GROMACS .gro file of C-alpha atoms in nm:
model
  421
    1MET     CA    1   5.482  21.529  -6.704
    2THR     CA    2   5.755  21.348  -6.507
    3PRO     CA    3   6.070  21.563  -6.474
    4ILE     CA    4   6.360  21.457  -6.695
    5ALA     CA    5   6.662  21.326  -6.502
    6LEU     CA    6   6.958  21.496  -6.671
    7LEU     CA    7   7.330  21.441  -6.613
    8HIS     CA    8   7.533  21.742  -6.732
    9LEU     CA    9   7.904  21.693  -6.801
   10GLU     CA   10   8.023  22.056  -6.791
   11ASP     CA   11   8.320  22.228  -6.627
   12ALA     CA   12   8.170  22.582  -6.638
   13GLU     CA   13   7.902  22.651  -6.376
   14LEU     CA   14   7.776  22.949  -6.579
   15ASP     CA   15   7.716  22.737  -6.889
   16HIS     CA   16   7.533  22.486  -6.672
   17GLU     CA   17   7.301  22.758  -6.536
   18LEU     CA   18   7.242  22.900  -6.884
   19MET     CA   19   7.135  22.559  -7.010
   20LEU     CA   20   6.895  22.510  -6.718
   21ALA     CA   21   6.746  22.857  -6.779
   22GLN     CA   22   6.692  22.771  -7.145
   23LEU     CA   23   6.511  22.452  -7.046
   24ARG     CA   24   6.291  22.629  -6.789
   25ARG     CA   25   6.191  22.898  -7.039
   26SER     CA   26   6.074  22.621  -7.267
   27GLY     CA   27   5.856  22.480  -6.988
   28LEU     CA   28   6.062  22.161  -6.954
   29GLN     CA   29   6.087  22.019  -6.602
   30VAL     CA   30   6.437  21.891  -6.534
   31VAL     CA   31   6.619  21.739  -6.238
   32ALA     CA   32   6.985  21.799  -6.321
   33ARG     CA   33   7.325  21.717  -6.178
   34ARG     CA   34   7.657  21.860  -6.300
   35VAL     CA   35   7.990  21.673  -6.298
   36ASP     CA   36   8.322  21.780  -6.448
   37THR     CA   37   8.571  21.498  -6.385
   38GLU     CA   38   8.605  21.148  -6.524
   39ALA     CA   39   8.584  20.988  -6.180
   40ASP     CA   40   8.263  21.174  -6.089
   41TYR     CA   41   8.121  21.093  -6.431
   42LEU     CA   42   8.189  20.719  -6.397
   43ARG     CA   43   8.018  20.713  -6.058
   44ALA     CA   44   7.726  20.918  -6.188
   45ILE     CA   45   7.643  20.699  -6.489
   46GLU     CA   46   7.576  20.410  -6.252
   47GLN     CA   47   7.258  20.598  -6.156
   48PRO     CA   48   6.940  20.602  -6.369
   49TRP     CA   49   6.934  20.900  -6.608
   50ASP     CA   50   6.697  20.995  -6.887
   51VAL     CA   51   6.967  21.180  -7.084
   52ILE     CA   52   7.331  21.291  -7.066
   53VAL     CA   53   7.438  21.631  -7.203
   54SER     CA   54   7.814  21.664  -7.239
   55ASP     CA   55   8.046  21.950  -7.327
   56TYR     CA   56   8.298  21.860  -7.593
   57ASN     CA   57   8.607  22.013  -7.428
   58LEU     CA   58   8.682  21.948  -7.060
   59PRO     CA   59   9.006  21.985  -6.861
   60GLY     CA   60   9.187  21.649  -6.901
   61PHE     CA   61   8.872  21.497  -7.040
   62SER     CA   62   8.652  21.517  -7.352
   63GLY     CA   63   8.299  21.450  -7.464
   64LEU     CA   64   8.411  21.172  -7.703
   65VAL     CA   65   8.593  20.994  -7.419
   66ALA     CA   66   8.280  21.030  -7.205
   67LEU     CA   67   8.076  20.875  -7.487
   68ASP     CA   68   8.318  20.583  -7.516
   69LEU     CA   69   8.302  20.524  -7.140
   70LEU     CA   70   7.922  20.521  -7.155
   71MET     CA   71   7.921  20.269  -7.440
   72ALA     CA   72   8.173  20.052  -7.253
   73SER     CA   73   7.954  20.053  -6.942
   74GLY     CA   74   7.664  19.899  -7.133
   75ARG     CA   75   7.420  20.158  -7.001
   76ASP     CA   76   7.149  20.263  -7.246
   77ILE     CA   77   7.133  20.640  -7.186
   78PRO     CA   78   7.086  20.898  -7.464
   79PHE     CA   79   7.401  21.111  -7.508
   80VAL     CA   80   7.384  21.466  -7.650
   81LEU     CA   81   7.714  21.639  -7.734
   82VAL     CA   82   7.737  22.021  -7.699
   83SER     CA   83   8.033  22.235  -7.807
   84GLY     CA   84   8.133  22.591  -7.884
   85GLU     CA   85   8.281  22.472  -8.211
   86ILE     CA   86   8.260  22.123  -8.352
   87GLY     CA   87   8.367  22.014  -8.695
   88GLU     CA   88   8.153  21.801  -8.923
   89ASP     CA   89   8.397  21.509  -8.906
   90THR     CA   90   8.390  21.514  -8.526
   91ALA     CA   91   8.011  21.530  -8.523
   92VAL     CA   92   7.987  21.236  -8.765
   93GLU     CA   93   8.231  21.036  -8.552
   94ALA     CA   94   8.029  21.108  -8.239
   95MET     CA   95   7.703  20.999  -8.403
   96ARG     CA   96   7.871  20.685  -8.537
   97ASN     CA   97   7.998  20.602  -8.189
   98GLY     CA   98   7.651  20.622  -8.037
   99ALA     CA   99   7.568  20.987  -7.968
  100SER     CA  100   7.200  21.074  -7.999
  101ASP     CA  101   7.262  21.431  -8.124
  102TYR     CA  102   7.510  21.720  -8.123
  103LEU     CA  103   7.450  22.093  -8.069
  104LEU     CA  104   7.642  22.421  -8.082
  105LYS     CA  105   7.643  22.638  -7.770
  106ASN     CA  106   7.554  22.946  -7.975
  107ASN     CA  107   7.238  22.774  -8.103
  108LEU     CA  108   7.064  22.621  -7.801
  109THR     CA  109   6.719  22.669  -7.953
  110ARG     CA  110   6.751  22.307  -8.066
  111LEU     CA  111   6.828  22.189  -7.714
  112VAL     CA  112   6.473  22.116  -7.600
  113PRO     CA  113   6.364  21.935  -7.921
  114ALA     CA  114   6.691  21.738  -7.915
  115LEU     CA  115   6.642  21.631  -7.552
  116LEU     CA  116   6.277  21.541  -7.602
  117HIS     CA  117   6.359  21.340  -7.913
  118ALA     CA  118   6.645  21.158  -7.741
  119VAL     CA  119   6.436  21.075  -7.434
  120GLU     CA  120   6.138  20.958  -7.641
  121ALA     CA  121   6.364  20.745  -7.863
  122GLN     CA  122   6.515  20.581  -7.558
  123ARG     CA  123   6.177  20.511  -7.401
  124THR     CA  124   6.055  20.363  -7.728
  125ARG     CA  125   6.369  20.152  -7.749
  126LEU     CA  126   6.332  20.030  -7.391
  127ALA     CA  127   5.965  19.952  -7.451
  128ARG     CA  128   6.065  19.751  -7.758
  129VAL     CA  129   6.328  19.563  -7.561
  130GLN     CA  130   6.075  19.489  -7.288
  131ALA     CA  131   5.821  19.377  -7.547
  132ASP     CA  132   6.081  19.151  -7.707
  133LEU     CA  133   6.162  19.001  -7.368
  134GLU     CA  134   5.795  18.941  -7.294
  135LEU     CA  135   5.746  18.797  -7.642
  136GLY     CA  136   6.041  18.564  -7.584
  137VAL     CA  137   5.891  18.451  -7.255
  138SER     CA  138   5.553  18.396  -7.424
  139LYS     CA  139   5.714  18.196  -7.705
  140GLN     CA  140   5.900  17.984  -7.453
  141ARG     CA  141   5.578  17.920  -7.264
  142LEU     CA  142   5.404  17.829  -7.588
  143ARG     CA  143   5.687  17.591  -7.677
  144GLU     CA  144   5.661  17.432  -7.334
  145LEU     CA  145   5.283  17.409  -7.371
  146ALA     CA  146   5.317  17.256  -7.718
  147GLN     CA  147   5.566  17.005  -7.585
  148HIS     CA  148   5.336  16.924  -7.293
  149LEU     CA  149   5.041  16.882  -7.530
  150GLN     CA  150   5.237  16.657  -7.765
  151THR     CA  151   5.358  16.451  -7.471
  152SER     CA  152   5.005  16.431  -7.333
  153ILE     CA  153   4.870  16.328  -7.674
  154GLU     CA  154   5.124  16.048  -7.707
  155MET     CA  155   5.061  15.935  -7.349
  156GLU     CA  156   4.686  15.930  -7.414
  157ARG     CA  157   4.739  15.738  -7.737
  158ALA     CA  158   4.953  15.485  -7.553
  159ALA     CA  159   4.690  15.454  -7.280
  160ILE     CA  160   4.414  15.396  -7.537
  161ALA     CA  161   4.633  15.141  -7.717
  162ARG     CA  162   4.688  14.956  -7.389
  163GLU     CA  163   4.314  14.957  -7.318
  164ILE     CA  164   4.243  14.819  -7.664
  165HIS     CA  165   4.511  14.555  -7.612
  166ASP     CA  166   4.400  14.456  -7.263
  167ASP     CA  167   4.022  14.497  -7.288
  168VAL     CA  168   3.916  14.471  -7.652
  169GLY     CA  169   4.206  14.244  -7.737
  170GLY     CA  170   4.135  14.019  -7.443
  171SER     CA  171   3.768  13.994  -7.534
  172LEU     CA  172   3.841  13.921  -7.899
  173THR     CA  173   4.097  13.659  -7.798
  174ALA     CA  174   3.848  13.490  -7.566
  175LEU     CA  175   3.586  13.499  -7.839
  176LYS     CA  176   3.835  13.346  -8.083
  177PHE     CA  177   3.899  13.062  -7.839
  178ASP     CA  178   3.526  13.006  -7.796
  179ILE     CA  179   3.464  12.993  -8.171
  180ALA     CA  180   3.760  12.757  -8.216
  181TRP     CA  181   3.620  12.529  -7.944
  182LEU     CA  182   3.276  12.531  -8.106
  183GLU     CA  183   3.429  12.451  -8.445
  184ARG     CA  184   3.614  12.153  -8.300
  185HIS     CA  185   3.308  12.015  -8.126
  186SER     CA  186   3.032  12.093  -8.375
  187GLN     CA  187   2.888  11.815  -8.589
  188SER     CA  188   2.658  12.036  -8.798
  189ALA     CA  189   2.790  12.143  -9.139
  190GLU     CA  190   2.564  12.448  -9.139
  191LEU     CA  191   2.684  12.551  -8.794
  192LEU     CA  192   3.047  12.497  -8.897
  193ALA     CA  193   2.994  12.725  -9.197
  194ARG     CA  194   2.845  12.993  -8.974
  195LEU     CA  195   3.129  12.955  -8.725
  196ASN     CA  196   3.386  12.976  -9.004
  197SER     CA  197   3.227  13.299  -9.129
  198ALA     CA  198   3.221  13.439  -8.775
  199SER     CA  199   3.586  13.340  -8.732
  200GLU     CA  200   3.683  13.526  -9.049
  201THR     CA  201   3.492  13.835  -8.937
  202LEU     CA  202   3.660  13.812  -8.599
  203THR     CA  203   4.000  13.785  -8.767
  204LEU     CA  204   3.927  14.109  -8.954
  205ALA     CA  205   3.824  14.273  -8.627
  206ILE     CA  206   4.148  14.158  -8.462
  207GLU     CA  207   4.354  14.294  -8.751
  208ALA     CA  208   4.163  14.624  -8.742
  209SER     CA  209   4.224  14.652  -8.368
  210GLN     CA  210   4.593  14.583  -8.421
  211ARG     CA  211   4.611  14.855  -8.688
  212ILE     CA  212   4.441  15.101  -8.455
  213MET     CA  213   4.683  15.010  -8.177
  214HIS     CA  214   4.981  15.057  -8.406
  215ASN     CA  215   4.858  15.396  -8.527
  216LEU     CA  216   4.811  15.503  -8.168
  217ARG     CA  217   5.147  15.372  -8.048
  218PRO     CA  218   5.393  15.272  -8.323
  219ALA     CA  219   5.572  14.987  -8.147
  220ILE     CA  220   5.772  14.926  -8.465
  221LEU     CA  221   5.992  15.219  -8.359
  222GLU     CA  222   6.150  14.973  -8.117
  223GLN     CA  223   6.324  14.829  -8.424
  224GLY     CA  224   6.474  15.168  -8.509
  225LEU     CA  225   6.366  15.475  -8.705
  226MET     CA  226   6.493  15.347  -9.039
  227ALA     CA  227   6.310  15.016  -9.002
  228ALA     CA  228   5.992  15.196  -8.898
  229LEU     CA  229   6.008  15.430  -9.199
  230GLN     CA  230   6.077  15.135  -9.429
  231TRP     CA  231   5.770  14.959  -9.294
  232MET     CA  232   5.567  15.277  -9.345
  233VAL     CA  233   5.690  15.304  -9.705
  234GLY     CA  234   5.585  14.946  -9.775
  235ARG     CA  235   5.247  15.003  -9.617
  236PHE     CA  236   5.199  15.318  -9.829
  237GLU     CA  237   5.287  15.131 -10.149
  238ARG     CA  238   5.052  14.842 -10.076
  239ARG     CA  239   4.767  15.075  -9.985
  240THR     CA  240   4.801  15.325 -10.272
  241GLY     CA  241   4.991  15.144 -10.547
  242VAL     CA  242   5.222  15.449 -10.573
  243PRO     CA  243   5.597  15.367 -10.579
  244CYS     CA  244   5.755  15.501 -10.262
  245HIS     CA  245   6.129  15.484 -10.200
  246LEU     CA  246   6.332  15.545  -9.888
  247ARG     CA  247   6.702  15.630  -9.878
  248GLY     CA  248   6.904  15.650  -9.560
  249PRO     CA  249   7.153  15.478  -9.329
  250GLN     CA  250   7.058  15.150  -9.170
  251HIS     CA  251   7.235  15.249  -8.847
  252LEU     CA  252   7.165  15.594  -8.705
  253GLY     CA  253   7.312  15.540  -8.363
  254SER     CA  254   7.128  15.642  -8.048
  255LEU     CA  255   6.882  15.926  -8.106
  256PRO     CA  256   6.755  16.153  -7.825
  257ALA     CA  257   6.423  16.061  -7.668
  258GLY     CA  258   6.129  16.186  -7.870
  259VAL     CA  259   6.319  16.238  -8.196
  260PRO     CA  260   6.227  15.903  -8.362
  261LEU     CA  261   5.859  15.953  -8.279
  262VAL     CA  262   5.858  16.311  -8.417
  263ALA     CA  263   6.022  16.193  -8.740
  264TYR     CA  264   5.780  15.900  -8.768
  265ARG     CA  265   5.470  16.114  -8.708
  266THR     CA  266   5.593  16.376  -8.957
  267ALA     CA  267   5.640  16.113  -9.228
  268GLN     CA  268   5.304  15.961  -9.140
  269GLU     CA  269   5.128  16.298  -9.177
  270ALA     CA  270   5.310  16.377  -9.502
  271LEU     CA  271   5.221  16.044  -9.663
  272THR     CA  272   4.860  16.081  -9.550
  273ASN     CA  273   4.840  16.423  -9.717
  274ILE     CA  274   5.004  16.289 -10.034
  275THR     CA  275   4.743  16.013 -10.046
  276LYS     CA  276   4.458  16.261 -10.007
  277HIS     CA  277   4.569  16.553 -10.223
  278ALA     CA  278   4.887  16.513 -10.427
  279ARG     CA  279   4.782  16.280 -10.714
  280ALA     CA  280   5.146  16.174 -10.722
  281SER     CA  281   5.295  15.884 -10.919
  282LYS     CA  282   5.620  15.873 -10.718
  283VAL     CA  283   5.722  15.951 -10.361
  284GLU     CA  284   6.072  15.965 -10.212
  285LEU     CA  285   6.193  15.985  -9.853
  286ASP     CA  286   6.552  16.082  -9.766
  287LEU     CA  287   6.682  16.037  -9.411
  288SER     CA  288   7.028  16.175  -9.334
  289MET     CA  289   7.249  16.333  -9.070
  290ALA     CA  290   7.494  16.609  -9.163
  291GLY     CA  291   7.636  16.907  -8.979
  292GLY     CA  292   7.484  16.788  -8.653
  293VAL     CA  293   7.130  16.791  -8.795
  294LEU     CA  294   6.897  16.497  -8.858
  295SER     CA  295   6.698  16.564  -9.177
  296LEU     CA  296   6.398  16.383  -9.317
  297GLU     CA  297   6.290  16.497  -9.663
  298ILE     CA  298   5.960  16.378  -9.813
  299SER     CA  299   5.897  16.474 -10.176
  300ASP     CA  300   5.640  16.382 -10.439
  301ASN     CA  301   5.583  16.459 -10.806
  302GLY     CA  302   5.218  16.547 -10.758
  303ARG     CA  303   5.018  16.852 -10.857
  304GLY     CA  304   5.190  17.077 -10.602
  305LEU     CA  305   5.035  17.336 -10.376
  306SER     CA  306   4.906  17.678 -10.470
  307ALA     CA  307   4.979  17.988 -10.264
  308ALA     CA  308   4.630  17.955 -10.114
  309ASP     CA  309   4.698  17.591 -10.027
  310LEU     CA  310   5.025  17.685  -9.861
  311ASP     CA  311   4.852  17.958  -9.659
  312LYS     CA  312   4.587  17.710  -9.555
  313ALA     CA  313   4.853  17.455  -9.465
  314ARG     CA  314   5.043  17.710  -9.259
  315SER     CA  315   4.723  17.787  -9.072
  316PHE     CA  316   4.651  17.430  -8.965
  317GLY     CA  317   4.836  17.122  -9.089
  318ILE     CA  318   5.185  17.263  -9.122
  319ARG     CA  319   5.144  17.449  -8.794
  320GLY     CA  320   5.090  17.117  -8.620
  321LEU     CA  321   5.404  16.979  -8.783
  322HIS     CA  322   5.599  17.286  -8.673
  323GLU     CA  323   5.474  17.251  -8.317
  324ARG     CA  324   5.562  16.882  -8.308
  325ALA     CA  325   5.909  16.951  -8.448
  326SER     CA  326   5.967  17.232  -8.198
  327THR     CA  327   5.920  16.990  -7.908
  328VAL     CA  328   6.262  16.842  -7.996
  329GLY     CA  329   6.418  17.171  -8.109
  330GLY     CA  330   6.348  17.114  -8.479
  331TRP     CA  331   6.163  17.287  -8.760
  332VAL     CA  332   5.978  17.210  -9.082
  333ASP     CA  333   6.025  17.365  -9.428
  334LEU     CA  334   5.760  17.325  -9.696
  335SER     CA  335   5.803  17.414 -10.063
  336SER     CA  336   5.594  17.341 -10.369
  337ASP     CA  337   5.576  17.406 -10.741
  338ALA     CA  338   5.429  17.248 -11.051
  339ALA     CA  339   5.677  16.958 -11.021
  340GLY     CA  340   5.553  16.854 -10.678
  341THR     CA  341   5.589  16.924 -10.307
  342THR     CA  342   5.881  16.882 -10.068
  343LEU     CA  343   5.865  16.878  -9.690
  344ILE     CA  344   6.188  16.879  -9.487
  345LEU     CA  345   6.204  16.807  -9.115
  346SER     CA  346   6.530  16.924  -8.953
  347ILE     CA  347   6.630  16.839  -8.595
  348PRO     CA  348   6.963  16.953  -8.446
  349LEU     CA  349   7.118  16.675  -8.239
  350PRO     CA  350   7.338  16.697  -7.929
  351GLU     CA  351   7.701  16.629  -8.009
  352GLY     CA  352   7.700  16.294  -7.834
  353ASN     CA  353   7.413  16.172  -8.054
  354PHE     CA  354   7.557  16.287  -8.384
  355VAL     CA  355   7.679  16.027  -8.635
  356GLU     CA  356   7.775  16.152  -8.981
  357THR     CA  357   7.604  15.945  -9.252
  358THR     CA  358   7.631  15.909  -9.625
  359PRO     CA  359   7.327  15.862  -9.849
  360GLY     CA  360   7.248  15.503  -9.935
  361ALA     CA  361   7.056  15.360 -10.226
  362TYR     CA  362   6.682  15.410 -10.246
  363LEU     CA  363   6.495  15.116 -10.100
  364GLY     CA  364   6.151  15.002 -10.205
  365GLY     CA  365   5.874  14.919  -9.965
  366ASP     CA  366   5.943  14.543  -9.968
  367ALA     CA  367   6.300  14.560  -9.835
  368VAL     CA  368   6.221  14.522  -9.465
  369HIS     CA  369   5.953  14.308  -9.307
  370SER     CA  370   5.863  14.229  -8.952
  371LYS     CA  371   5.585  14.101  -8.733
  372PHE     CA  372   5.406  14.431  -8.807
  373ASP     CA  373   5.350  14.335  -9.173
  374SER     CA  374   5.031  14.161  -9.060
  375LEU     CA  375   4.879  14.502  -8.988
  376ASP     CA  376   4.836  14.548  -9.363
  377GLY     CA  377   4.758  14.191  -9.448
  378GLY     CA  378   5.120  14.094  -9.513
  379THR     CA  379   5.323  14.064  -9.832
  380PRO     CA  380   5.438  13.755 -10.026
  381HIS     CA  381   5.760  13.764  -9.823
  382SER     CA  382   5.618  13.869  -9.486
  383ALA     CA  383   5.591  13.661  -9.174
  384GLU     CA  384   5.264  13.479  -9.121
  385SER     CA  385   5.000  13.720  -9.001
  386LEU     CA  386   4.904  13.712  -8.639
  387ALA     CA  387   4.544  13.633  -8.712
  388GLY     CA  388   4.656  13.375  -8.970
  389ARG     CA  389   4.845  13.194  -8.699
  390ALA     CA  390   4.524  13.183  -8.500
  391VAL     CA  391   4.340  13.019  -8.790
  392GLY     CA  392   4.627  12.772  -8.831
  393ALA     CA  393   4.617  12.687  -8.466
  394ASP     CA  394   4.242  12.630  -8.482
  395ARG     CA  395   4.281  12.407  -8.787
  396GLU     CA  396   4.539  12.195  -8.609
  397GLY     CA  397   4.301  12.169  -8.315
  398ARG     CA  398   4.021  12.041  -8.539
  399GLU     CA  399   4.255  11.778  -8.681
  400GLY     CA  400   4.278  11.599  -8.351
  401ARG     CA  401   4.491  11.765  -8.080
  402GLU     CA  402   4.268  11.624  -7.808
  403GLY     CA  403   4.559  11.562  -7.572
  404ARG     CA  404   4.659  11.927  -7.577
  405GLU     CA  405   4.293  12.022  -7.539
  406ALA     CA  406   4.275  11.833  -7.214
  407ARG     CA  407   4.606  11.969  -7.088
  408ASP     CA  408   4.531  12.332  -7.169
  409GLY     CA  409   4.164  12.335  -7.085
  410ASP     CA  410   4.055  12.343  -7.453
  411ARG     CA  411   4.263  12.661  -7.508
  412ASP     CA  412   4.549  12.720  -7.750
  413PRO     CA  413   4.820  12.964  -7.630
  414ASP     CA  414   4.728  13.312  -7.753
  415PRO     CA  415   4.608  13.215  -8.105
  416THR     CA  416   4.556  13.581  -8.200
  417GLY     CA  417   4.913  13.687  -8.123
  418TRP     CA  418   4.805  13.986  -7.912
  419GLY     CA  419   5.082  13.911  -7.663
  420SER     CA  420   5.347  13.977  -7.928
  421LEU     CA  421   5.245  14.340  -7.947
   0.00000   0.00000   0.00000
């Protein structure tokens, strides 16, 4: 056993020797040092000690003052108070102020157990502090890893989207031009019908590729988070037939990098899960900023989640949402009952990015439209779909734009609209 390093605050040399004899008889190995003045004591506590044993009464000094000085120094050293006579009130005060134990000089049989307990408690406490520090470091590394993984995922998605745009998109565009040329120069009705069918199939392939690109890299976020969420709400309504309403400010100000994408992906995941599992007849999204926190609340009136569902969600789906939110310093709260499920994303914002907002009216999915409406086939009020423009361009070509054909080498400018994305 490693000897215990003991600092003894005692003015009587005889009492010091008696205490050491008591410890030796008990088989306890101790390396001790005695001090009896405040100045010596203050210098001594700068050294590493396993325990401090202090007399209560000292000339011009006291055990309670010594305890206060130890607490003020910030050193974590067990402190045992010993006195010839000590009242209950004084003992309680000493324990309240941080003493590990108190003993009477006429009953030193408790000395060894008291020292061993104090030393073990301190070692346990230090081990816990060290474990907490290591856990904090591990959590920080995990957060950094999660952030790196999320960043890598988004970069990979963007790279795949670019490849689809440049390679697949380019090939489909070239094929569209070729079919358009054949349609303009074919004299066979049967061949024209086949070409028209192929053109329609190709249009569907172009639209599918555009949807895949958008899911991989939501370029609509360039129009702002609110506009992107509004587009998502409209897409959800058209796909599911379930009323979905969004409420929030039209102008959020400048958000920190990464925050809009995290909010968008969270809403995307929530609406996907609602589609698959909730059996809801109404969905609401609330976007707001208050108290320096950006909040996105997604709620439905579906069948709710059981405790088992919540446990399962925490294991996988919700864990992914938490990890994504943590990359921007945010968190996710999930609650559910028989009336439905609510998911809240909260992201604290730096002071310079904070703009207080007030809730607006709920907006339906048809309130905002953009060039991205074509990714779902458009709405009665949407802009002409990208692929539709290609068909229109081909039709104009068949109606006699021979001059342009000669000038452009039989090619219309980007009839599929891939360049716009």
